[in-house]
XYZ file of C-alpha atoms in Angstrom:
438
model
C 0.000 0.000 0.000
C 1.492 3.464 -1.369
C -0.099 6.750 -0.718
C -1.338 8.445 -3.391
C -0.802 11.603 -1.836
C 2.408 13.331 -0.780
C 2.165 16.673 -0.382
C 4.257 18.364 2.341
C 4.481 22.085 2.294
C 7.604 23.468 4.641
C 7.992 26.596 6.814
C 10.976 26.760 8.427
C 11.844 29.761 11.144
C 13.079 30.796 14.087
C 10.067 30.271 16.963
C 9.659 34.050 17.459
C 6.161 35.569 18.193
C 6.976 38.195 15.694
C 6.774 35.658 12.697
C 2.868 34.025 13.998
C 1.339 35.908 10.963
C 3.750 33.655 8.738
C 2.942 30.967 10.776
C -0.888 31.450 10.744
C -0.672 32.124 7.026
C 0.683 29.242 5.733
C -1.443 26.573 8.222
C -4.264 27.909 7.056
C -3.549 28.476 3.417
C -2.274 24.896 3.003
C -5.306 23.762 4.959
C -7.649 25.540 2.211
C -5.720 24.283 -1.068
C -6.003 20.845 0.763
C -9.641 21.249 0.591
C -10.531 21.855 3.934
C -13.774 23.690 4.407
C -13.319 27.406 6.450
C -14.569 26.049 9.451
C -11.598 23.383 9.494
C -9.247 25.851 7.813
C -9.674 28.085 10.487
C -9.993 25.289 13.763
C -6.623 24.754 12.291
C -5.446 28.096 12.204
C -6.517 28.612 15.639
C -4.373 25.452 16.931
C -1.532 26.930 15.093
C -1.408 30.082 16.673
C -1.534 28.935 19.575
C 0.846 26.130 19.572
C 3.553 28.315 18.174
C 3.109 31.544 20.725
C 3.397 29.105 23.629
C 6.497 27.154 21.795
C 8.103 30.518 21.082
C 7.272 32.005 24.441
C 7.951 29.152 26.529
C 9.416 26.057 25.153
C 11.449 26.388 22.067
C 12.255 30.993 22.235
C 14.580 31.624 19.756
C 15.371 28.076 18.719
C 14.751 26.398 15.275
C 11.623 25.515 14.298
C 10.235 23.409 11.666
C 6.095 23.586 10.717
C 4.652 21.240 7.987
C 1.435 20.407 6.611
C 0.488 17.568 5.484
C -2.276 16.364 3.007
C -4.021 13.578 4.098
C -6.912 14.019 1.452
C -9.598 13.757 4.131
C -7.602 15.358 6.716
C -4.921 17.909 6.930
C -1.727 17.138 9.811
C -0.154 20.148 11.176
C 3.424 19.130 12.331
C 5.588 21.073 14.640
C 9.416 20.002 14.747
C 12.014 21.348 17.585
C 15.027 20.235 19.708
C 14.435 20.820 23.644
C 15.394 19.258 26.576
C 12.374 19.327 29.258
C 8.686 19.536 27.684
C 6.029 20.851 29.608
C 2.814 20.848 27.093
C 0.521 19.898 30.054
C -2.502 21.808 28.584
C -3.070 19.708 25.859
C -4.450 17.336 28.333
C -8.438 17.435 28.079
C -8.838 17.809 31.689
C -6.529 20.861 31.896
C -7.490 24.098 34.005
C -6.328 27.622 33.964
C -7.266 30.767 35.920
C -8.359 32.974 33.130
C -7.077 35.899 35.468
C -3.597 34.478 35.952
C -1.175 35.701 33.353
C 1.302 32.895 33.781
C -1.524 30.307 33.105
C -2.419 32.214 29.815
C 0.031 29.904 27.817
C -1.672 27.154 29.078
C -4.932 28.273 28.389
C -4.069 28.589 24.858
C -3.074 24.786 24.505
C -6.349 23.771 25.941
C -7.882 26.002 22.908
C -5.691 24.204 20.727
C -6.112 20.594 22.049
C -10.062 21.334 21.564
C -9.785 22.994 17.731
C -8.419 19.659 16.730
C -9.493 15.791 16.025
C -6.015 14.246 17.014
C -2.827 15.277 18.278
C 0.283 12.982 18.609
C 3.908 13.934 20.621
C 6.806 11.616 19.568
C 10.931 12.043 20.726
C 13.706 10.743 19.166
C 17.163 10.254 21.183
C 18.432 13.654 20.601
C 15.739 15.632 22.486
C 13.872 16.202 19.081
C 10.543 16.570 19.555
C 7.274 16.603 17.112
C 4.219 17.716 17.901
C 1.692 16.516 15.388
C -2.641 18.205 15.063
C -4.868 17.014 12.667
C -8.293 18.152 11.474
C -10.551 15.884 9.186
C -12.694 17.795 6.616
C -16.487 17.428 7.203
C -18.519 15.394 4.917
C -22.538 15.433 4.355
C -23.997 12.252 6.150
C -26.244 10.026 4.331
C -28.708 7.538 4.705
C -29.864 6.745 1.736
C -31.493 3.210 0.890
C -30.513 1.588 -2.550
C -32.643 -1.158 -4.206
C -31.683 -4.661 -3.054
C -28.811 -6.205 -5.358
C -29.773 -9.299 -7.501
C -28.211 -12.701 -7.302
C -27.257 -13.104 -10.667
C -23.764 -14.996 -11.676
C -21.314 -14.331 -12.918
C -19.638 -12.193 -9.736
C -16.777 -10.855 -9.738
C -14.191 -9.242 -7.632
C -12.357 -5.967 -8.216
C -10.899 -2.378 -7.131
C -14.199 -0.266 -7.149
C -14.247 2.978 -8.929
C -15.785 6.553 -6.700
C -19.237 6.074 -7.408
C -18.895 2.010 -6.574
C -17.175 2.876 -3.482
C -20.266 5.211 -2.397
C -22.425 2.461 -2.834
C -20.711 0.239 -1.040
C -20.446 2.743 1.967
C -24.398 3.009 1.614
C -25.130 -0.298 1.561
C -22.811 -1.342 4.540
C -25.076 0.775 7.015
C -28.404 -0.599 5.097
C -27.840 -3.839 5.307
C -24.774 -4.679 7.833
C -26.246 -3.295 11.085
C -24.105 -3.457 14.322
C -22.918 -1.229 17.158
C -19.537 -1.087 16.552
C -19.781 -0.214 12.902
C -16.732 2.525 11.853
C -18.445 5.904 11.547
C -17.012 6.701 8.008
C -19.574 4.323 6.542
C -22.140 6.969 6.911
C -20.230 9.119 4.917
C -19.666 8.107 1.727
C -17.512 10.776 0.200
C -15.214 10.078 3.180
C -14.847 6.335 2.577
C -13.787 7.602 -1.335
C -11.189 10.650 0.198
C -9.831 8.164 2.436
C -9.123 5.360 -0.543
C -7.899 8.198 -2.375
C -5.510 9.433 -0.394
C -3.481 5.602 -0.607
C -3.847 5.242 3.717
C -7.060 2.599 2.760
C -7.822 -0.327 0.096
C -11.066 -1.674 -1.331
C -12.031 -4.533 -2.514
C -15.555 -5.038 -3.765
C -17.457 -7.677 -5.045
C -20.386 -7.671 -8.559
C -22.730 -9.568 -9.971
C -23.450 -10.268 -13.450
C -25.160 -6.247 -13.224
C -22.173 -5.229 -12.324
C -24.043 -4.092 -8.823
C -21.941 -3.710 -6.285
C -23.166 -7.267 -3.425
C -20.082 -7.071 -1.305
C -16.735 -6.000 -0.041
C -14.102 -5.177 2.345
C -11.519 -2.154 3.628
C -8.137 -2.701 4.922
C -5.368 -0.006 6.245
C -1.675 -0.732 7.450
C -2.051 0.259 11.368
C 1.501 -0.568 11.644
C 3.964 -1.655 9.041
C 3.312 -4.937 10.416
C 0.232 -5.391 11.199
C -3.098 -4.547 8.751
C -6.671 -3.784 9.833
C -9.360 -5.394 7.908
C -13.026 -3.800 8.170
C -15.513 -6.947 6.490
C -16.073 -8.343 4.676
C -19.653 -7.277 4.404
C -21.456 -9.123 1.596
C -25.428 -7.577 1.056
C -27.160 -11.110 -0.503
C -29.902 -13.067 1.076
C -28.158 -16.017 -0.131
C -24.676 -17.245 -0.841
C -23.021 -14.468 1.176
C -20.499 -16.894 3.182
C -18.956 -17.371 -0.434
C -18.351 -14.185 -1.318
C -17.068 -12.726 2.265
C -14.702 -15.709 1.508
C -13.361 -14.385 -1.336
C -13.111 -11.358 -0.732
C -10.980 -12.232 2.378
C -8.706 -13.834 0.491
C -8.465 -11.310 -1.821
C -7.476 -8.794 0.785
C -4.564 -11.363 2.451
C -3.930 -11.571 -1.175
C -3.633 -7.724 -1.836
C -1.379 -7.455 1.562
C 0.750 -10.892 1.184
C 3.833 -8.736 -0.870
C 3.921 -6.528 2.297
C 5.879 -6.485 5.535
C 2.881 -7.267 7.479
C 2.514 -9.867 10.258
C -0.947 -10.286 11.013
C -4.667 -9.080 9.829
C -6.862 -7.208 12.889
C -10.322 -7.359 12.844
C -12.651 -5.293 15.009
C -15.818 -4.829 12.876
C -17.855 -6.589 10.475
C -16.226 -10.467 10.396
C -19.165 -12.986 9.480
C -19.488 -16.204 12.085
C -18.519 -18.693 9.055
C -14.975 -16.632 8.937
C -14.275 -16.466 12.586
C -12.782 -20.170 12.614
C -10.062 -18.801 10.106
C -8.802 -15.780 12.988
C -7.739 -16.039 16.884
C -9.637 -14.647 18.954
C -8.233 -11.851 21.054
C -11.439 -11.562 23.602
C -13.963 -8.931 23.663
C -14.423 -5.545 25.605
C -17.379 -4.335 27.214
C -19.466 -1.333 26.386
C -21.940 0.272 28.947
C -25.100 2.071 27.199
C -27.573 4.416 28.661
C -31.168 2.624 29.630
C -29.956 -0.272 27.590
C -27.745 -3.599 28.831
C -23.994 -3.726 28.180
C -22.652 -5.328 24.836
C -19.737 -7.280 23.700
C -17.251 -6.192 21.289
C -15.129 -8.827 19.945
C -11.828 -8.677 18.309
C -10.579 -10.912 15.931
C -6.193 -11.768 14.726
C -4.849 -13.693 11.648
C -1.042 -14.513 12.113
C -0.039 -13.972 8.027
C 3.838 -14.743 8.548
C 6.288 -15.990 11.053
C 6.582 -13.948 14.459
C 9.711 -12.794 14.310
C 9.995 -12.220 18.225
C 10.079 -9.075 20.036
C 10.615 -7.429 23.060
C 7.985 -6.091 25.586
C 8.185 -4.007 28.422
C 5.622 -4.513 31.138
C 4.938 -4.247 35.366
C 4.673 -7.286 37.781
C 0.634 -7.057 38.175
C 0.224 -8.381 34.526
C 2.993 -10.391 33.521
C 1.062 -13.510 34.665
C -1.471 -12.165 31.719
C 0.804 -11.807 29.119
C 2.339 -15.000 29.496
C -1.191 -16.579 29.476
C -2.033 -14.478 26.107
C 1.042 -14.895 24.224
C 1.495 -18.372 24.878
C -2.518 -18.596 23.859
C -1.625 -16.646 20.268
C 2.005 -18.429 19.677
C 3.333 -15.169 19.502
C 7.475 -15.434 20.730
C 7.907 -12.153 23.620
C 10.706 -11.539 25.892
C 8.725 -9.879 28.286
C 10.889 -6.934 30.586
C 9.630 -5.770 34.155
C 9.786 -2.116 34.377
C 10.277 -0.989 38.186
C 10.187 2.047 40.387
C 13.488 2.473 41.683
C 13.360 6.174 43.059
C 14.789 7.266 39.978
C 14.019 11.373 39.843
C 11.094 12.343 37.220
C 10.019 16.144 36.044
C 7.676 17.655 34.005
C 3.825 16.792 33.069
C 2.145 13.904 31.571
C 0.218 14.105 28.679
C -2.839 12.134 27.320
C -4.644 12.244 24.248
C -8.445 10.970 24.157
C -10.199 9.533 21.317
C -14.105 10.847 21.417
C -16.866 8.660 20.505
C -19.669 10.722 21.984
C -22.282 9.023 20.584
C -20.795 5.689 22.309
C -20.355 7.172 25.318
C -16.591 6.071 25.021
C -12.574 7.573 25.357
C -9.621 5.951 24.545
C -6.667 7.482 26.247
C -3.097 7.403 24.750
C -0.033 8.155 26.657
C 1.698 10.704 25.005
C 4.423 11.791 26.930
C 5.804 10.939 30.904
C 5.950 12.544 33.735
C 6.096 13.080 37.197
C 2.345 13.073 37.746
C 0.804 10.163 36.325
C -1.299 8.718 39.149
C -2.860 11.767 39.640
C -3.286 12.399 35.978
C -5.147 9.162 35.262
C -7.305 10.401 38.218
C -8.243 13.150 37.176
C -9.115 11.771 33.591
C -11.261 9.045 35.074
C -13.045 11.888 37.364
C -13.336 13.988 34.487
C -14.656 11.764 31.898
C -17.726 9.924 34.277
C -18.667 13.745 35.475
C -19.035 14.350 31.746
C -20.853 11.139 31.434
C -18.542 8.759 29.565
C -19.592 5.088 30.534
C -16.562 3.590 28.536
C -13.329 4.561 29.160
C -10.735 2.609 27.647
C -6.216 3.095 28.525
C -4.184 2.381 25.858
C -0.391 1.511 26.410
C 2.247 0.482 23.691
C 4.266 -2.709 24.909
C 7.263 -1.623 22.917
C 7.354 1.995 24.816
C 9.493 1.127 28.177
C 7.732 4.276 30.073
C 4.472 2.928 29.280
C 4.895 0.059 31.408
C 5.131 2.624 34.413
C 1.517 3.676 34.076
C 0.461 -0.560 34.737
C 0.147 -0.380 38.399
C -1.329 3.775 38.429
C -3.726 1.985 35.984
C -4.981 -1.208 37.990
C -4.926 1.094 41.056
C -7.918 3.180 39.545
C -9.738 0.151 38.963
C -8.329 -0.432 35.307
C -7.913 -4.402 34.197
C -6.410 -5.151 31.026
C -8.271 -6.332 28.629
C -7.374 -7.230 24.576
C -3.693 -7.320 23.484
C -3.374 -5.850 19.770
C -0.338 -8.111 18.452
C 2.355 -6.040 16.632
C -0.308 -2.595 16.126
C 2.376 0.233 17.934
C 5.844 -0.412 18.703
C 5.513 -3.872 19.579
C 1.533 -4.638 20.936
C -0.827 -2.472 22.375
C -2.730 -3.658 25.280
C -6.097 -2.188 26.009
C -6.875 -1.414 29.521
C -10.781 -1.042 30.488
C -11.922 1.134 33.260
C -14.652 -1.296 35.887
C -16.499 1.572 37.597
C -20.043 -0.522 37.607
C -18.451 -3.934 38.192
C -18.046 -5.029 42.266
């Protein structure tokens, strides 16, 4: 899988408050040749502006400073490169407070403006103190509902790429006829599903019958270079659908086969007669409003040889991992992480993953620091007063620090709950929060 798409415009400069009309300019001029509507154009020039007054006030003054945009087709990424030592971004936590009459909390007041103009935001080091900061705002597409005429069954079918139009239909029908809880959001916006093909990150196979009307198919995306999500197959026939989600299965390990990839994920959409061909990784539980709690089951297909890998976990788990990696044949040398009074500075940061309308977060680590109990506290605290019911911890195995936040985690009543083989560093564990459970 290539992406079609590879347009990076550069702005490099000095992080001086003087040059924020430069800055401002270009974010939100590459954001509107992009395609990005004005209200995204300008959420993004907002986050901008203030990202770069607080890096050139108080993280980066003076120093180097790289900004690029990229185009993601349905999104646009902001990234912000610098060198520094200590990082303080503390207000792009959610849960961040300021005084609005305390001039030294202004600063932080503007990345809580920022951190709420965006969709996602990422942090990432490398050894030499560099740092990138990474926003990203996804254009807004009109939602439809719209219900197409039942396909025939009428041979010959056949399986290919589908075109824009084939692709819309295929969206459409996938909320008509393939109705479940967990289904991704983007189906219900077809122009999406055809921006995000587009733009090389996603791959579609889809499946015709002798009309050439469109009966079936199925989306896959590297999450990792070695590891591939599959969404499907969905097939929309009364009758001799198991054959055709086959196919198209294999077509997709097919398409993928030439790539680096390890495995095949599956959170959404995998028929019952398929499910014998994946491991199951377990399920996670999701509280609803008036309604009784649901299962959401994830699905792994090992594709090539586990190579091996290191892991970095605490003490209170490693009699899980064992149990799970010895369950999925997958080869870990798993290394305890341990408190041992070394000195820590600075403010964790978290990034959270809305799903309003699922009453569910996913938290991301995104940088350590000194005050991580009390952070995941205050996120927990945070998110039930605002009436989340599902709040979900995810930590990458392959990220040493991450292993620190294990026993903050099971102290606020987190248990771990699916292991993601090979989808960050190494594999992600998912951590569920057990506020209703005795």
């Amino acid at each position: 899988m290539s992406r079609q798409n590879q347009n990076f415009p550069n702005l490099t400069l000095c992080a001086e408050a003087r040059y924020l009309p430069l800055v401002t300019q270009f974010v939100e001029a590459a954001a509107t040749v992009f395609g990005m509507g004005g209200e995204e154009a300008l959420r993004l020039h907002l986050a901008a502006e203030e990202i770069f007054l607080y890096l050139s006030s108080a993280v980066c003054p003076g120093k180097p400073l790289e900004i690029q945009c990229q185009n993601g087709i349905y999104y646009t990424r902001v990234f912000f490169r610098f060198s520094v030592s200590e990082l303080n971004l503390s207000g792009l936590n959610i849960t961040s407070t300021v005084a609005h009459d305390d001039e030294a909390d202004l600063g932080e007041m503007g990345l809580l403006i920022a951190a709420h103009s965006v969709d996602h935001l990422n942090i990432t080091a490398d050894r030499y103190n560099g740092i990138c900061l990474a926003v990203s705002k996804e254009k807004s597409y009109p939602r439809f509902t719209e219900r197409l005429a039942a396909p025939e069954d009428l041979e010959p079918f056949t399986l290919r790429s589908p075109n824009e139009e084939e692709i819309k239909r295929l969206a459409l029908r996938v909320v008509d006829c393939c109705p479940e809880p967990f289904l991704p959001d983007f189906f219900e916006y077809p122009g999406k599903v055809v921006d995000m093909v587009a733009g090389g990150e996603f791959e579609a196979i889809a499946a015709f019958n002798g009309r050439r009307d469109v009966v079936g198919g199925i989306l896959f995306s590297p999450q990792t270079e070695k590891i591939i999500q599959c969404f499907g197959p969905y097939t929309f026939l009364e009758k001799g659908g198991e054959a055709i989600a086959s196919r198209l299965l294999e077509a997709c390990i097919g398409g993928i086969a030439r790539t680096k990839a390890l495995g095949l994920l599956n959170f959404s959409g995998l028929p019952e007669s398929l499910q014998p061909r994946f491991e199951p990784l377990g399920s996670l539980t999701y509280y609803r409003e008036n309604a009784g709690p649901e299962k959401r089951h994830f699905f792994f297909r090992h594709l090539h040889e586990d190579p091996g890998f290191e892991v970095w976990a605490h003490g209170d788990i490693e009699a899980f991992l064992h149990g799970e990696y010895e369950r999925l044949v997958l080869a870990r040398e798993i290394r305890t992480v341990a408190d041992m009074g070394e000195t820590r500075s600075g403010s964790s940061i978290f990034s959270a993953e809305i799903h309003r309308e699922r009453l569910e977060v996913l938290l991301r680590p995104l940088w350590p620091g000194v005050d991580l109990e009390a952070n995941v506290e205050r996120h927990v605290r945070f998110l039930r007063e605002d009436g989340f019911l599902n709040i979900f911890f995810e930590l990458d195995l392959g990220v040493s620090w991450h292993g620190e936040l294990i026993p903050v985690l099971t102290a606020q009543r987190f248990l771990p709950g699916i292991l993601l083989p090979f989808a960050g560093h190494s594999d992600l564990l998912i951590f569920q929060h057990h506020a209703f459970e005795s």
